[in-house]
């Protein structure tokens, strides 16, 4: 088990997500995501540790004084480039408790940040510019030029 003090770059814990059975595919699309924002240049190598607990609940709230039961745990050490496709689903199963957990993961740059480390800032300065999704370079739309892409070109 990890806690916030052991995590160098981030730690998150969800609220109780459901009862005895939880099928994320039946939840709204936005409910499928657990987002861990990072405020540093992405380094590609990472460690993701997931602990899944069973909490005794009453009406979806933790039962006072009940102990948390760790039912599944996994640690992934890997490398991933930002904005690449979702990494293959992994399944963790426990033969002792008959629990199974499947998940996918990816890294996405925050808005207006680009590049292999999400460290290149680009914000279009006019309606005639956009940012290259890979490099973060400012690109003027056809027929426009200038550092802000606000000067029309004669064609």
XYZ file of N, CA and C in Angstrom:
465
model
N 0.831 -1.179 0.000
C 0.000 0.000 0.000
C 0.877 1.244 0.000
N 0.504 2.195 -0.812
C 1.195 3.464 -0.888
C 0.346 4.514 -0.196
N 0.963 5.608 0.156
C 0.202 6.758 0.624
C 0.818 8.003 0.017
N 0.222 9.127 0.279
C 0.657 10.387 -0.326
C 2.117 10.699 -0.037
N 2.631 10.330 1.127
C 4.019 10.630 1.485
C 5.016 9.837 0.647
N 4.595 8.689 0.117
C 5.492 7.833 -0.650
C 5.474 8.143 -2.140
N 4.538 8.958 -2.590
C 4.391 9.240 -4.017
C 5.078 10.557 -4.351
N 6.071 10.482 -5.215
C 6.866 11.660 -5.549
C 6.075 12.698 -6.316
N 5.306 12.269 -7.312
C 4.691 13.229 -8.216
C 3.172 13.321 -8.135
N 2.536 12.390 -7.493
C 1.089 12.493 -7.412
C 0.464 11.340 -6.670
N -0.679 11.606 -6.115
C -1.447 10.608 -5.372
C -2.910 10.986 -5.500
N -3.751 10.014 -5.733
C -5.177 10.294 -5.791
C -5.923 9.113 -5.227
N -7.054 9.398 -4.650
C -7.901 8.362 -4.095
C -9.335 8.704 -4.440
N -10.046 7.757 -5.013
C -11.427 8.014 -5.391
C -12.337 7.860 -4.174
N -13.511 8.435 -4.244
C -14.513 8.124 -3.220
C -15.001 6.693 -3.452
N -15.866 6.214 -2.620
C -16.458 4.895 -2.827
C -17.213 4.929 -4.151
N -16.939 3.955 -5.020
C -17.476 3.993 -6.377
C -18.732 3.172 -6.580
N -19.056 2.281 -5.693
C -20.257 1.487 -5.917
C -20.456 0.464 -4.831
N -21.396 -0.408 -5.070
C -21.695 -1.464 -4.118
C -20.791 -2.657 -4.332
N -21.359 -3.855 -4.213
C -20.567 -5.070 -4.353
C -20.142 -5.345 -5.784
N -20.879 -4.827 -6.745
C -20.536 -4.995 -8.148
C -20.522 -3.628 -8.804
N -19.472 -3.352 -9.527
C -19.352 -2.066 -10.207
C -18.862 -2.326 -11.619
N -19.654 -1.929 -12.596
C -19.308 -2.101 -14.000
C -19.170 -0.713 -14.611
N -17.929 -0.267 -14.831
C -17.688 1.068 -15.356
C -18.298 1.259 -16.742
N -18.464 0.174 -17.505
C -19.017 0.322 -18.849
C -20.468 0.773 -18.804
N -21.121 0.656 -17.665
C -22.514 1.091 -17.543
C -22.631 2.502 -16.980
N -21.514 3.116 -16.671
C -21.511 4.485 -16.160
C -21.345 5.457 -17.322
N -21.694 6.743 -17.132
C -21.444 7.735 -18.194
C -19.966 7.748 -18.572
N -19.674 8.111 -19.825
C -18.299 8.100 -20.341
C -17.329 8.832 -19.427
N -17.710 10.001 -18.908
C -16.798 10.787 -18.066
C -16.491 10.086 -16.756
N -17.342 9.182 -16.316
C -17.112 8.485 -15.059
C -16.022 7.429 -15.189
N -15.624 7.103 -16.420
C -14.601 6.083 -16.622
C -13.195 6.561 -16.302
N -13.022 7.839 -16.104
C -11.676 8.358 -15.970
C -11.327 8.717 -14.537
N -10.169 8.277 -14.135
C -9.547 8.760 -12.905
C -8.338 9.547 -13.394
N -8.338 10.832 -13.160
C -7.318 11.717 -13.712
C -6.327 12.109 -12.621
N -5.041 11.922 -12.915
C -3.968 12.330 -12.016
C -3.172 13.433 -12.701
N -3.508 14.695 -12.465
C -2.781 15.773 -13.141
C -1.331 15.862 -12.651
N -0.432 16.236 -13.556
C 0.961 16.434 -13.161
C 1.385 17.838 -13.545
N 2.208 18.451 -12.714
C 2.642 19.833 -12.918
C 4.163 19.880 -13.094
N 4.655 19.047 -13.996
C 6.079 18.965 -14.274
C 6.242 18.434 -15.691
N 7.432 18.531 -16.237
C 7.686 17.957 -17.562
C 7.619 16.435 -17.452
N 6.845 15.828 -18.342
C 6.692 14.381 -18.317
C 8.004 13.718 -18.692
N 8.397 12.691 -17.973
C 9.702 12.060 -18.175
C 9.634 10.726 -18.919
N 8.454 10.311 -19.322
C 8.189 9.064 -20.049
C 8.206 7.820 -19.170
N 9.175 7.662 -18.275
C 9.185 6.515 -17.369
C 8.307 6.827 -16.168
N 7.563 5.834 -15.707
C 6.671 6.062 -14.579
C 6.424 4.772 -13.816
N 5.917 4.943 -12.617
C 5.437 3.838 -11.798
C 4.005 4.178 -11.419
N 3.090 3.283 -11.716
C 1.690 3.451 -11.355
C 1.332 2.320 -10.405
N 0.928 2.679 -9.211
C 0.540 1.684 -8.218
C -0.950 1.817 -7.956
N -1.665 0.705 -8.026
C -3.110 0.705 -7.808
C -3.437 -0.269 -6.686
N -4.129 0.229 -5.679
C -4.672 -0.605 -4.611
C -6.186 -0.499 -4.681
N -6.860 -1.616 -4.579
C -8.322 -1.630 -4.581
C -8.777 -2.203 -3.251
N -9.631 -1.432 -2.583
C -10.103 -1.808 -1.257
C -11.592 -2.105 -1.280
N -12.006 -2.919 -0.353
C -13.414 -3.118 -0.066
C -13.682 -2.404 1.258
N -14.559 -1.441 1.223
C -14.965 -0.734 2.435
C -16.376 -1.173 2.795
N -16.619 -1.431 4.053
C -17.973 -1.700 4.517
C -18.737 -0.387 4.433
N -19.926 -0.425 3.833
C -20.685 0.811 3.645
C -22.133 0.655 4.095
N -22.715 1.793 4.393
C -24.149 1.891 4.632
C -24.634 3.025 3.745
N -25.534 2.718 2.811
C -26.056 3.715 1.876
C -24.945 4.471 1.155
N -23.868 3.756 0.761
C -22.776 4.358 0.001
C -21.767 5.138 0.817
N -21.926 5.168 2.123
C -20.990 5.885 2.993
C -20.194 4.871 3.812
N -18.910 5.173 4.114
C -18.114 4.225 4.909
C -18.791 3.937 6.251
N -18.776 2.682 6.620
C -19.333 2.284 7.910
C -18.363 2.716 9.003
N -18.823 3.489 9.993
C -17.916 4.003 11.033
C -17.140 2.880 11.717
N -15.825 3.039 11.758
C -14.963 2.088 12.455
C -14.616 0.842 11.678
N -15.125 0.682 10.470
C -14.829 -0.538 9.708
C -13.423 -0.454 9.114
N -12.765 -1.585 9.059
C -11.416 -1.649 8.493
C -11.502 -1.797 6.983
N -10.535 -1.216 6.285
C -10.460 -1.375 4.836
C -9.823 -2.724 4.535
N -10.384 -3.413 3.562
C -9.857 -4.708 3.146
C -9.212 -4.546 1.771
N -7.902 -4.760 1.691
C -7.197 -4.703 0.414
C -7.554 -5.962 -0.373
N -8.198 -5.787 -1.536
C -8.613 -6.967 -2.304
C -7.777 -7.178 -3.565
N -7.202 -6.116 -4.125
C -6.317 -6.247 -5.284
C -5.254 -5.169 -5.232
N -4.070 -5.502 -5.743
C -2.983 -4.529 -5.766
C -2.076 -4.842 -6.950
N -1.596 -3.804 -7.619
C -0.647 -4.005 -8.713
C 0.249 -2.778 -8.846
N 1.423 -2.979 -9.383
C 2.354 -1.894 -9.677
C 2.844 -2.071 -11.109
N 2.778 -0.987 -11.866
C 3.235 -0.990 -13.257
C 4.438 -0.070 -13.345
N 5.512 -0.572 -13.909
C 6.690 0.233 -14.209
C 6.837 0.190 -15.726
N 6.745 1.353 -16.340
C 6.750 1.364 -17.798
C 7.210 2.718 -18.316
N 7.108 2.875 -19.607
C 7.435 4.124 -20.282
C 6.308 4.424 -21.257
N 5.912 5.686 -21.320
C 4.816 6.062 -22.208
C 5.037 7.491 -22.689
N 4.745 7.720 -23.958
C 4.851 9.046 -24.546
C 3.492 9.737 -24.443
N 3.470 11.011 -24.065
C 2.183 11.723 -23.981
C 1.419 11.679 -25.291
N 0.101 11.665 -25.153
C -0.836 11.693 -26.267
C -0.756 10.463 -27.163
N -0.134 9.380 -26.682
C -0.192 8.135 -27.439
C -1.512 7.438 -27.129
N -1.850 6.434 -27.907
C -3.124 5.746 -27.678
C -3.168 5.106 -26.285
N -4.383 4.764 -25.872
C -4.552 4.049 -24.602
C -3.677 2.807 -24.624
N -2.999 2.543 -23.522
C -2.204 1.331 -23.396
C -3.147 0.159 -23.176
N -2.735 -1.006 -23.614
C -3.602 -2.182 -23.563
C -4.172 -2.397 -22.163
N -5.350 -2.913 -22.175
C -6.040 -3.187 -20.923
C -5.286 -4.262 -20.155
N -5.151 -4.056 -18.883
C -4.540 -5.052 -18.033
C -5.596 -5.579 -17.082
N -5.507 -6.832 -16.757
C -6.461 -7.439 -15.842
C -5.710 -8.005 -14.653
N -6.210 -7.687 -13.485
C -5.653 -8.220 -12.247
C -6.740 -9.116 -11.660
N -6.396 -10.318 -11.336
C -7.373 -11.220 -10.743
C -6.818 -11.791 -9.449
N -7.699 -12.022 -8.526
C -7.327 -12.628 -7.258
C -8.117 -13.910 -7.093
N -7.413 -15.033 -7.034
C -8.103 -16.308 -6.863
C -8.612 -16.460 -5.430
N -8.015 -15.728 -4.511
C -8.443 -15.830 -3.111
C -9.775 -15.139 -2.857
N -9.995 -14.007 -3.536
C -11.211 -13.235 -3.252
C -12.180 -13.192 -4.425
N -11.857 -13.825 -5.519
C -12.668 -13.849 -6.742
C -13.007 -12.450 -7.254
N -12.053 -11.546 -7.188
C -12.214 -10.202 -7.731
C -11.380 -10.080 -9.001
N -11.843 -9.240 -9.910
C -11.119 -8.973 -11.145
C -11.235 -7.490 -11.458
N -10.151 -6.901 -11.917
C -10.115 -5.478 -12.240
C -9.372 -5.320 -13.553
N -10.004 -4.689 -14.543
C -9.371 -4.420 -15.831
C -9.268 -2.914 -16.014
N -8.184 -2.462 -16.618
C -8.001 -1.029 -16.812
C -7.074 -0.755 -17.986
N -7.151 0.487 -18.462
C -6.248 1.014 -19.482
C -5.712 2.339 -18.962
N -4.609 2.798 -19.514
C -4.043 4.067 -19.069
C -3.370 4.784 -20.234
N -3.245 6.090 -20.084
C -2.534 6.912 -21.059
C -2.108 8.203 -20.379
N -1.255 8.953 -21.041
C -0.811 10.260 -20.570
C -1.213 11.283 -21.617
N -1.874 12.345 -21.187
C -2.274 13.433 -22.076
C -1.717 14.735 -21.526
N -1.232 15.575 -22.417
C -0.758 16.896 -21.997
C -1.953 17.763 -21.608
N -1.730 18.667 -20.679
C -2.758 19.646 -20.316
C -3.000 20.576 -21.497
N -4.123 21.270 -21.471
C -4.459 22.214 -22.541
C -3.305 23.184 -22.774
N -3.013 23.435 -24.030
C -1.981 24.376 -24.477
C -0.547 23.907 -24.214
N -0.358 22.650 -23.818
C 0.992 22.104 -23.644
C 1.183 20.954 -24.623
N 2.370 20.870 -25.201
C 2.634 19.931 -26.281
C 4.039 19.356 -26.141
N 4.348 18.424 -27.024
C 5.685 17.847 -27.093
C 5.809 16.564 -26.296
N 6.985 15.940 -26.404
C 7.214 14.631 -25.777
C 7.267 14.697 -24.259
N 7.400 15.912 -23.712
C 7.413 16.065 -22.256
C 6.297 16.985 -21.762
N 5.394 17.361 -22.644
C 4.298 18.287 -22.308
C 4.842 19.601 -21.750
N 5.989 20.020 -22.232
C 6.624 21.226 -21.692
C 6.617 22.392 -22.679
N 6.106 22.183 -23.879
C 6.071 23.243 -24.893
C 4.709 23.923 -24.841
N 4.675 25.211 -24.486
C 3.428 25.960 -24.381
C 3.102 26.601 -25.717
N 1.846 26.496 -26.121
C 1.376 27.142 -27.343
C -0.090 27.470 -27.158
N -0.426 28.717 -27.400
C -1.818 29.154 -27.339
C -2.082 30.010 -28.564
N -3.000 29.575 -29.423
C -3.266 30.364 -30.634
C -3.602 31.812 -30.275
N -2.977 32.742 -30.983
C -3.133 34.160 -30.667
C -4.172 34.842 -31.544
N -4.682 34.128 -32.537
C -5.713 34.702 -33.404
C -6.598 33.566 -33.912
N -7.665 33.959 -34.596
C -8.554 32.958 -35.184
C -7.911 32.286 -36.398
N -6.736 32.761 -36.785
C -6.084 32.258 -37.997
C -4.859 31.412 -37.676
N -4.763 30.947 -36.432
C -3.609 30.129 -36.055
C -4.075 28.922 -35.256
N -3.184 27.930 -35.226
C -3.420 26.736 -34.418
C -2.062 26.201 -33.984
N -2.086 25.282 -33.059
C -0.838 24.701 -32.568
C -0.663 23.305 -33.147
N 0.538 23.000 -33.584
C 0.832 21.658 -34.063
C 0.663 20.693 -32.889
N -0.187 19.662 -33.019
C -0.482 18.799 -31.882
C 0.710 17.988 -31.374
N 1.737 17.812 -32.191
C 2.908 17.048 -31.749
C 4.001 17.928 -31.163
N 4.294 19.048 -31.837
C 5.431 19.873 -31.432
C 5.048 21.102 -30.624
N 3.829 21.591 -30.812
C 3.421 22.825 -30.147
C 3.818 24.069 -30.917
N 4.340 23.890 -32.130
C 4.696 25.048 -32.951
C 3.419 25.757 -33.404
N 3.471 27.101 -33.443
C 2.348 27.892 -33.941
C 2.300 27.743 -35.454
N 1.131 27.461 -35.987
C 0.944 27.287 -37.425
C -0.120 28.279 -37.883
N 0.236 29.098 -38.866
C -0.732 30.035 -39.423
C -1.576 29.304 -40.461
N -2.872 29.619 -40.466
C -3.757 29.049 -41.472
C -3.352 29.620 -42.835
N -3.726 28.910 -43.892
C -3.366 29.331 -45.240
C -3.879 30.747 -45.500
N -2.990 31.588 -46.027
C -3.347 32.974 -46.347
C -3.022 33.950 -45.229
N -2.446 33.471 -44.134
C -2.109 34.340 -43.006
C -0.651 34.149 -42.625
N -0.048 35.218 -42.101
C 1.359 35.186 -41.718
C 1.577 36.101 -40.513
N 2.826 36.177 -40.066
C 3.185 37.010 -38.929
C 3.321 36.185 -37.656
N 3.941 36.770 -36.657
C 4.172 36.020 -35.405
C 2.860 35.685 -34.702
N 1.820 36.471 -34.934
C 0.509 36.218 -34.352
C -0.492 35.700 -35.391
N -0.014 35.463 -36.613
C -0.878 34.993 -37.721
C -2.044 35.958 -37.953
N -1.780 37.254 -37.810
C -2.870 38.230 -37.977
C -2.645 39.152 -39.190
N -1.673 38.800 -40.042
C -1.425 39.598 -41.239
C -1.841 38.772 -42.465
N -2.797 39.301 -43.203
C -3.261 38.619 -44.410
C -2.204 38.672 -45.505
N -2.122 37.607 -46.299
C -1.174 37.541 -47.416
C -1.945 37.702 -48.711
N -1.336 38.359 -49.659
C -1.924 38.460 -50.994
C -1.592 37.177 -51.750
N -2.608 36.552 -52.264
C -2.378 35.291 -52.983
C -2.674 35.482 -54.454
